[in-house]
PDB file of C-alpha atoms and ligand atoms in Angstrom:
ATOM      1  CA  MET K1486      85.892 -45.524  68.612  1.00  0.00           C
ATOM      2  CA  PRO K1487      89.265 -44.566  70.123  1.00  0.00           C
ATOM      3  CA  GLY K1488      92.233 -44.401  67.770  1.00  0.00           C
ATOM      4  CA  MET K1489      90.190 -43.670  64.641  1.00  0.00           C
ATOM      5  CA  ALA K1490      91.256 -40.547  62.818  1.00  0.00           C
ATOM      6  CA  ARG K1491      88.402 -38.046  62.807  1.00  0.00           C
ATOM      7  CA  VAL K1492      87.710 -36.356  59.470  1.00  0.00           C
ATOM      8  CA  LEU K1493      85.593 -33.239  59.029  1.00  0.00           C
ATOM      9  CA  LEU K1494      83.956 -33.409  55.591  1.00  0.00           C
ATOM     10  CA  VAL K1495      82.398 -30.172  54.343  1.00  0.00           C
ATOM     11  CA  GLU K1496      80.449 -30.861  51.150  1.00  0.00           C
ATOM     12  CA  ASP K1497      77.011 -29.578  50.187  1.00  0.00           C
ATOM     13  CA  GLU K1498      76.285 -32.111  47.432  1.00  0.00           C
ATOM     14  CA  PRO K1499      74.699 -35.136  49.156  1.00  0.00           C
ATOM     15  CA  ALA K1500      75.639 -37.633  46.430  1.00  0.00           C
ATOM     16  CA  ILE K1501      79.322 -36.698  46.626  1.00  0.00           C
ATOM     17  CA  ALA K1502      79.263 -36.584  50.413  1.00  0.00           C
ATOM     18  CA  ASP K1503      77.649 -40.033  50.661  1.00  0.00           C
ATOM     19  CA  THR K1504      80.241 -41.757  48.486  1.00  0.00           C
ATOM     20  CA  LEU K1505      83.074 -40.084  50.390  1.00  0.00           C
ATOM     21  CA  ILE K1506      81.604 -40.935  53.789  1.00  0.00           C
ATOM     22  CA  TYR K1507      81.210 -44.545  52.707  1.00  0.00           C
ATOM     23  CA  ALA K1508      84.787 -44.771  51.380  1.00  0.00           C
ATOM     24  CA  LEU K1509      86.299 -43.120  54.458  1.00  0.00           C
ATOM     25  CA  GLU K1510      84.305 -45.146  56.973  1.00  0.00           C
ATOM     26  CA  THR K1511      85.206 -48.357  55.124  1.00  0.00           C
ATOM     27  CA  GLU K1512      88.846 -47.381  55.693  1.00  0.00           C
ATOM     28  CA  CYS K1513      88.198 -46.868  59.418  1.00  0.00           C
ATOM     29  CA  PHE K1514      88.004 -43.078  59.491  1.00  0.00           C
ATOM     30  CA  SER K1515      85.355 -41.482  61.640  1.00  0.00           C
ATOM     31  CA  VAL K1516      83.532 -38.846  59.552  1.00  0.00           C
ATOM     32  CA  ILE K1517      81.747 -35.722  60.717  1.00  0.00           C
ATOM     33  CA  HIS K1518      79.779 -34.295  57.786  1.00  0.00           C
ATOM     34  CA  ALA K1519      78.740 -30.649  57.458  1.00  0.00           C
ATOM     35  CA  LEU K1520      76.680 -29.209  54.585  1.00  0.00           C
ATOM     36  CA  THR K1521      77.718 -25.594  55.105  1.00  0.00           C
ATOM     37  CA  GLY K1522      80.759 -23.634  56.219  1.00  0.00           C
ATOM     38  CA  GLY K1523      78.868 -22.371  59.255  1.00  0.00           C
ATOM     39  CA  ASP K1524      78.028 -25.900  60.403  1.00  0.00           C
ATOM     40  CA  ALA K1525      81.633 -26.966  59.813  1.00  0.00           C
ATOM     41  CA  LEU K1526      83.048 -24.172  61.966  1.00  0.00           C
ATOM     42  CA  ALA K1527      80.528 -24.934  64.717  1.00  0.00           C
ATOM     43  CA  ALA K1528      81.538 -28.627  64.637  1.00  0.00           C
ATOM     44  CA  ALA K1529      85.219 -27.676  64.734  1.00  0.00           C
ATOM     45  CA  ALA K1530      84.628 -25.436  67.739  1.00  0.00           C
ATOM     46  CA  ARG K1531      82.916 -28.292  69.617  1.00  0.00           C
ATOM     47  CA  GLU K1532      85.611 -30.927  69.250  1.00  0.00           C
ATOM     48  CA  PRO K1533      88.992 -31.436  67.608  1.00  0.00           C
ATOM     49  CA  PHE K1534      89.448 -33.528  64.496  1.00  0.00           C
ATOM     50  CA  ASP K1535      92.471 -34.855  62.638  1.00  0.00           C
ATOM     51  CA  PHE K1536      91.730 -33.861  59.066  1.00  0.00           C
ATOM     52  CA  ALA K1537      89.471 -31.551  57.055  1.00  0.00           C
ATOM     53  CA  ILE K1538      88.145 -32.106  53.520  1.00  0.00           C
ATOM     54  CA  LEU K1539      86.709 -28.807  52.271  1.00  0.00           C
ATOM     55  CA  ASP K1540      84.591 -28.339  49.155  1.00  0.00           C
ATOM     56  CA  ILE K1541      85.409 -24.896  47.744  1.00  0.00           C
ATOM     57  CA  GLY K1542      81.867 -24.104  46.547  1.00  0.00           C
ATOM     58  CA  LEU K1543      79.623 -24.043  49.624  1.00  0.00           C
ATOM     59  CA  PRO K1544      76.231 -22.325  50.005  1.00  0.00           C
ATOM     60  CA  ASP K1545      77.197 -19.828  52.713  1.00  0.00           C
ATOM     61  CA  MET K1546      80.937 -19.214  52.228  1.00  0.00           C
ATOM     62  CA  THR K1547      83.819 -20.734  50.286  1.00  0.00           C
ATOM     63  CA  GLY K1548      85.958 -23.628  51.457  1.00  0.00           C
ATOM     64  CA  LEU K1549      88.845 -21.139  51.387  1.00  0.00           C
ATOM     65  CA  ASP K1550      87.009 -19.024  53.986  1.00  0.00           C
ATOM     66  CA  VAL K1551      86.467 -22.122  56.119  1.00  0.00           C
ATOM     67  CA  CYS K1552      90.192 -22.933  55.903  1.00  0.00           C
ATOM     68  CA  ARG K1553      91.153 -19.381  56.842  1.00  0.00           C
ATOM     69  CA  ARG K1554      88.925 -19.550  59.925  1.00  0.00           C
ATOM     70  CA  LEU K1555      90.189 -23.006  60.924  1.00  0.00           C
ATOM     71  CA  ARG K1556      93.769 -21.777  60.577  1.00  0.00           C
ATOM     72  CA  GLU K1557      93.172 -19.180  63.285  1.00  0.00           C
ATOM     73  CA  THR K1558      93.145 -21.945  65.876  1.00  0.00           C
ATOM     74  CA  SER K1559      94.318 -25.176  64.310  1.00  0.00           C
ATOM     75  CA  GLN K1560      97.019 -26.745  62.167  1.00  0.00           C
ATOM     76  CA  VAL K1561      94.691 -29.513  61.003  1.00  0.00           C
ATOM     77  CA  PRO K1562      95.672 -30.876  57.558  1.00  0.00           C
ATOM     78  CA  VAL K1563      93.298 -29.684  54.807  1.00  0.00           C
ATOM     79  CA  LEU K1564      92.393 -31.217  51.442  1.00  0.00           C
ATOM     80  CA  PHE K1565      90.333 -29.018  49.108  1.00  0.00           C
ATOM     81  CA  LEU K1566      87.718 -30.298  46.643  1.00  0.00           C
ATOM     82  CA  THR K1567      87.144 -28.041  43.686  1.00  0.00           C
ATOM     83  CA  ALA K1568      84.552 -28.302  40.933  1.00  0.00           C
ATOM     84  CA  ARG K1569      86.574 -26.353  38.447  1.00  0.00           C
ATOM     85  CA  ASP K1570      90.131 -26.977  37.449  1.00  0.00           C
ATOM     86  CA  GLY K1571      90.693 -23.548  38.915  1.00  0.00           C
ATOM     87  CA  GLU K1572      94.306 -22.487  39.107  1.00  0.00           C
ATOM     88  CA  LEU K1573      93.244 -19.572  41.281  1.00  0.00           C
ATOM     89  CA  ASP K1574      91.482 -21.850  43.766  1.00  0.00           C
ATOM     90  CA  ARG K1575      94.535 -24.044  43.861  1.00  0.00           C
ATOM     91  CA  ILE K1576      96.951 -21.214  44.519  1.00  0.00           C
ATOM     92  CA  LEU K1577      94.683 -19.552  47.065  1.00  0.00           C
ATOM     93  CA  GLY K1578      94.020 -22.840  48.820  1.00  0.00           C
ATOM     94  CA  LEU K1579      97.677 -23.720  49.149  1.00  0.00           C
ATOM     95  CA  GLU K1580      98.597 -20.210  50.267  1.00  0.00           C
ATOM     96  CA  LEU K1581      96.001 -20.518  53.008  1.00  0.00           C
ATOM     97  CA  GLY K1582      97.747 -23.600  54.312  1.00  0.00           C
ATOM     98  CA  GLY K1583      95.824 -26.307  52.472  1.00  0.00           C
ATOM     99  CA  ASP K1584      97.910 -29.450  52.043  1.00  0.00           C
ATOM    100  CA  ASP K1585      96.496 -30.619  48.725  1.00  0.00           C
ATOM    101  CA  TYR K1586      93.520 -30.297  46.400  1.00  0.00           C
ATOM    102  CA  VAL K1587      91.513 -32.591  44.131  1.00  0.00           C
ATOM    103  CA  THR K1588      89.395 -31.579  41.139  1.00  0.00           C
ATOM    104  CA  LYS K1589      85.919 -33.078  40.675  1.00  0.00           C
ATOM    105  CA  PRO K1590      85.058 -35.615  39.434  1.00  0.00           C
ATOM    106  CA  PHE K1591      87.325 -37.834  41.521  1.00  0.00           C
ATOM    107  CA  SER K1592      87.235 -41.377  42.778  1.00  0.00           C
ATOM    108  CA  PRO K1593      86.549 -41.860  46.491  1.00  0.00           C
ATOM    109  CA  ARG K1594      89.558 -44.186  46.614  1.00  0.00           C
ATOM    110  CA  GLU K1595      91.762 -41.350  45.382  1.00  0.00           C
ATOM    111  CA  ILE K1596      90.534 -39.136  48.218  1.00  0.00           C
ATOM    112  CA  VAL K1597      91.188 -41.821  50.825  1.00  0.00           C
ATOM    113  CA  ALA K1598      94.711 -42.317  49.443  1.00  0.00           C
ATOM    114  CA  ARG K1599      95.398 -38.555  49.590  1.00  0.00           C
ATOM    115  CA  VAL K1600      94.079 -38.305  53.154  1.00  0.00           C
ATOM    116  CA  ARG K1601      96.355 -41.140  54.235  1.00  0.00           C
ATOM    117  CA  ALA K1602      99.392 -39.630  52.479  1.00  0.00           C
ATOM    118  CA  ILE K1603      98.842 -36.170  53.990  1.00  0.00           C
ATOM    119  CA  LEU K1604      98.279 -37.592  57.477  1.00  0.00           C
ATOM    120  CA  ARG K1605     101.512 -39.587  57.187  1.00  0.00           C
ATOM    121  CA  ARG K1606     103.398 -36.498  56.049  1.00  0.00           C
ATOM    122  CA  SER K1607     101.950 -34.200  58.706  1.00  0.00           C
ATOM    123  CA  GLN K1608     102.630 -36.707  61.456  1.00  0.00           C
ATOM    124  CA  GLY K1609     106.243 -37.218  60.392  1.00  0.00           C
ATOM    125  CA  GLY K1610     109.039 -36.236  62.740  1.00  0.00           C
ATOM    126  CA  ILE K1611     108.168 -36.288  66.424  1.00  0.00           C
ATOM    127  CA  ALA K1612     104.759 -37.932  66.781  1.00  0.00           C
ATOM    128  CA  ARG K1613     101.870 -35.928  68.147  1.00  0.00           C
ATOM    129  CA  PRO K1614      99.279 -37.530  70.342  1.00  0.00           C
ATOM    130  CA  SER K1615      96.491 -38.514  67.921  1.00  0.00           C
ATOM    131  CA  GLY K1616      93.537 -36.176  67.790  1.00  0.00           C
ATOM    132  CA  THR K1617      95.537 -33.248  69.116  1.00  0.00           C
ATOM    133  CA  PRO K1618      96.195 -30.295  66.847  1.00  0.00           C
ATOM    134  CA  ALA K1619      99.744 -28.913  66.624  1.00  0.00           C
ATOM    135  CA  HIS K1620      98.676 -26.532  69.331  1.00  0.00           C
ATOM    136  CA  ALA K1621      95.322 -26.179  70.982  1.00  0.00           C
ATOM    137  CA  GLY K1622      93.589 -22.848  71.298  1.00  0.00           C
ATOM    138  CA  ALA K1623      94.134 -19.671  69.355  1.00  0.00           C
ATOM    139  CA  SER K1624      97.706 -18.560  68.919  1.00  0.00           C
ATOM    140  CA  ILE K1625      99.238 -15.567  67.278  1.00  0.00           C
ATOM    141  CA  LEU K1626     101.705 -17.994  65.669  1.00  0.00           C
ATOM    142  CA  HIS K1627     100.734 -20.445  62.990  1.00  0.00           C
ATOM    143  CA  HIS K1628     102.557 -22.920  60.823  1.00  0.00           C
ATOM    144  CA  ASP K1629     102.057 -23.278  57.083  1.00  0.00           C
ATOM    145  CA  PRO K1630     103.374 -26.808  56.433  1.00  0.00           C
ATOM    146  CA  HIS K1631     103.148 -26.489  52.654  1.00  0.00           C
ATOM    147  CA  ALA K1632     105.258 -23.330  52.445  1.00  0.00           C
ATOM    148  CA  MET K1633     107.312 -24.452  55.487  1.00  0.00           C
ATOM    149  CA  ARG K1634     106.860 -21.058  57.064  1.00  0.00           C
ATOM    150  CA  ILE K1635     105.771 -19.872  60.470  1.00  0.00           C
ATOM    151  CA  HIS K1636     103.551 -16.806  60.542  1.00  0.00           C
ATOM    152  CA  CYS K1637     103.403 -14.376  63.414  1.00  0.00           C
ATOM    153  CA  ALA K1638     100.308 -12.177  63.555  1.00  0.00           C
ATOM    154  CA  GLY K1639      99.648 -12.976  59.902  1.00  0.00           C
ATOM    155  CA  ALA K1640     103.107 -12.171  58.513  1.00  0.00           C
ATOM    156  CA  PRO K1641     105.715 -14.823  57.694  1.00  0.00           C
ATOM    157  CA  LEU K1642     108.763 -14.862  59.971  1.00  0.00           C
ATOM    158  CA  ASP K1643     112.106 -14.690  58.205  1.00  0.00           C
ATOM    159  CA  LEU K1644     113.717 -17.716  59.866  1.00  0.00           C
ATOM    160  CA  THR K1645     116.791 -19.728  58.911  1.00  0.00           C
ATOM    161  CA  ALA K1646     116.245 -23.457  58.374  1.00  0.00           C
ATOM    162  CA  HIS K1647     117.498 -24.289  61.872  1.00  0.00           C
ATOM    163  CA  GLU K1648     115.399 -21.574  63.479  1.00  0.00           C
ATOM    164  CA  TYR K1649     112.318 -22.819  61.608  1.00  0.00           C
ATOM    165  CA  LYS K1650     112.854 -26.406  62.749  1.00  0.00           C
ATOM    166  CA  LEU K1651     113.515 -25.348  66.339  1.00  0.00           C
ATOM    167  CA  LEU K1652     110.459 -23.140  66.595  1.00  0.00           C
ATOM    168  CA  LEU K1653     108.275 -25.758  64.895  1.00  0.00           C
ATOM    169  CA  VAL K1654     109.232 -28.555  67.267  1.00  0.00           C
ATOM    170  CA  LEU K1655     108.568 -26.265  70.236  1.00  0.00           C
ATOM    171  CA  MET K1656     105.182 -25.235  68.795  1.00  0.00           C
ATOM    172  CA  GLU K1657     104.242 -28.881  68.278  1.00  0.00           C
ATOM    173  CA  HIS K1658     104.776 -29.612  71.985  1.00  0.00           C
ATOM    174  CA  PRO K1659     103.153 -26.736  73.834  1.00  0.00           C
ATOM    175  CA  GLY K1660     103.845 -26.698  77.551  1.00  0.00           C
ATOM    176  CA  ARG K1661     106.425 -29.477  77.352  1.00  0.00           C
ATOM    177  CA  VAL K1662     110.049 -28.846  78.304  1.00  0.00           C
ATOM    178  CA  LEU K1663     112.393 -29.923  75.516  1.00  0.00           C
ATOM    179  CA  THR K1664     116.052 -30.378  76.418  1.00  0.00           C
ATOM    180  CA  ARG K1665     118.824 -28.886  74.316  1.00  0.00           C
ATOM    181  CA  ASP K1666     119.748 -32.419  73.203  1.00  0.00           C
ATOM    182  CA  GLN K1667     116.200 -33.070  71.985  1.00  0.00           C
ATOM    183  CA  LEU K1668     116.191 -29.777  70.125  1.00  0.00           C
ATOM    184  CA  LEU K1669     119.594 -30.491  68.593  1.00  0.00           C
ATOM    185  CA  ASP K1670     118.463 -33.930  67.434  1.00  0.00           C
ATOM    186  CA  HIS K1671     115.405 -32.475  65.799  1.00  0.00           C
ATOM    187  CA  ALA K1672     116.842 -29.427  64.074  1.00  0.00           C
ATOM    188  CA  TRP K1673     120.313 -30.529  62.976  1.00  0.00           C
ATOM    189  CA  GLN K1674     121.226 -33.274  60.505  1.00  0.00           C
ATOM    190  CA  ASP K1675     124.488 -33.883  62.347  1.00  0.00           C
ATOM    191  CA  PRO K1676     123.919 -32.894  65.987  1.00  0.00           C
ATOM    192  CA  GLY K1677     127.437 -34.043  66.937  1.00  0.00           C
ATOM    193  CA  ALA K1678     128.924 -31.084  65.087  1.00  0.00           C
ATOM    194  CA  VAL K1679     127.201 -28.439  67.235  1.00  0.00           C
ATOM    195  CA  THR K1680     126.932 -27.674  70.930  1.00  0.00           C
ATOM    196  CA  ASP K1681     124.237 -26.711  73.436  1.00  0.00           C
ATOM    197  CA  ARG K1682     125.374 -23.124  73.037  1.00  0.00           C
ATOM    198  CA  THR K1683     124.328 -23.296  69.380  1.00  0.00           C
ATOM    199  CA  VAL K1684     120.751 -24.013  70.461  1.00  0.00           C
ATOM    200  CA  ASP K1685     120.844 -21.073  72.868  1.00  0.00           C
ATOM    201  CA  ALA K1686     122.136 -18.747  70.152  1.00  0.00           C
ATOM    202  CA  HIS K1687     119.387 -19.807  67.750  1.00  0.00           C
ATOM    203  CA  ILE K1688     116.669 -19.452  70.408  1.00  0.00           C
ATOM    204  CA  LYS K1689     117.978 -15.969  71.104  1.00  0.00           C
ATOM    205  CA  SER K1690     117.699 -15.115  67.425  1.00  0.00           C
ATOM    206  CA  ILE K1691     114.157 -16.575  67.160  1.00  0.00           C
ATOM    207  CA  ARG K1692     113.116 -14.498  70.165  1.00  0.00           C
ATOM    208  CA  SER K1693     114.445 -11.319  68.663  1.00  0.00           C
ATOM    209  CA  LYS K1694     112.589 -12.028  65.387  1.00  0.00           C
ATOM    210  CA  LEU K1695     109.365 -12.689  67.336  1.00  0.00           C
ATOM    211  CA  ARG K1696     109.890  -9.477  69.272  1.00  0.00           C
ATOM    212  CA  ALA K1697     110.347  -7.552  66.022  1.00  0.00           C
ATOM    213  CA  ALA K1698     107.216  -9.165  64.501  1.00  0.00           C
ATOM    214  CA  ARG K1699     105.096  -8.452  67.576  1.00  0.00           C
ATOM    215  CA  GLY K1700     106.478  -5.000  68.131  1.00  0.00           C
ATOM    216  CA  GLY K1701     107.932  -5.643  71.588  1.00  0.00           C
ATOM    217  CA  ALA K1702     106.919  -8.409  73.973  1.00  0.00           C
ATOM    218  CA  GLU K1703     107.912 -11.987  73.283  1.00  0.00           C
ATOM    219  CA  ASN K1704     107.246 -14.672  75.845  1.00  0.00           C
ATOM    220  CA  HIS K1705     106.243 -17.681  73.766  1.00  0.00           C
ATOM    221  CA  ILE K1706     109.524 -19.431  74.570  1.00  0.00           C
ATOM    222  CA  GLU K1707     110.308 -19.929  78.221  1.00  0.00           C
ATOM    223  CA  THR K1708     113.808 -20.806  79.419  1.00  0.00           C
ATOM    224  CA  ARG K1709     113.744 -23.561  82.025  1.00  0.00           C
ATOM    225  CA  ARG K1710     117.104 -23.104  83.681  1.00  0.00           C
ATOM    226  CA  GLY K1711     119.148 -26.309  83.716  1.00  0.00           C
ATOM    227  CA  LEU K1712     116.437 -28.141  81.745  1.00  0.00           C
ATOM    228  CA  GLY K1713     115.729 -26.612  78.365  1.00  0.00           C
ATOM    229  CA  TYR K1714     112.945 -24.622  76.727  1.00  0.00           C
ATOM    230  CA  SER K1715     109.167 -24.788  76.570  1.00  0.00           C
ATOM    231  CA  PHE K1716     106.612 -23.129  74.316  1.00  0.00           C
ATOM    232  CA  SER K1717     103.385 -21.398  75.230  1.00  0.00           C
ATOM    233  CA  PRO K1718     100.906 -20.671  72.383  1.00  0.00           C
ATOM    234  CA  ASN K1719      99.052 -18.071  74.468  1.00  0.00           C
ATOM    235  CA  PRO K1720     101.529 -16.421  76.822  1.00  0.00           C
TER     236      PRO K1720
HETATM  237 CA1   CA G 799      79.668 -27.586  46.294  1.00  0.00          CA
END
């Protein structure tokens, strides 16, 4: 059905999966269920989804591995399910870009509430078309929304707050030209206090940091003379 958020549920215990599927579908989510990490990654490669719920203990790999693989191509929000109250799982999961975690046993209603809260949070700011990841296809850049960092080739970029917000809004709209005014509105609390030139100076600084991180070439951000800037995930 169009407009329903699509959730990938990766859980190998049928009883847990069934109660979660029932609770999510009752709340109008469309659920794709996988029993193993391998099946989950195959499903993710076939079609995009809006959210992933990953059990940490899976038969063929861990939920953390699944998250790491998903993060190579997608910014999809992730909620981890863990059987143990494992601090290590929690830390690892959040470092890998998971948005939250829940320890078993849990109530299905709690999961649905968390999914809704995370989706609201991740869709804040400029709205993305539903069902579209922050950027499609593999990119050398990826965003860790929990740590509010952007990684380039696996290493976090050392960006100022304005640089981070500018690069993020560009990454969220691949291929679309954003004007300096749009960028100012998004990255500055009080856009009246700064000028177009400020945007240009920050873009210049982001480019030089990307160049340093990539050891030379940087052509993610294209200048569209007289218009603004656009972002390409795979230049
Ligand atoms: Ca399990």
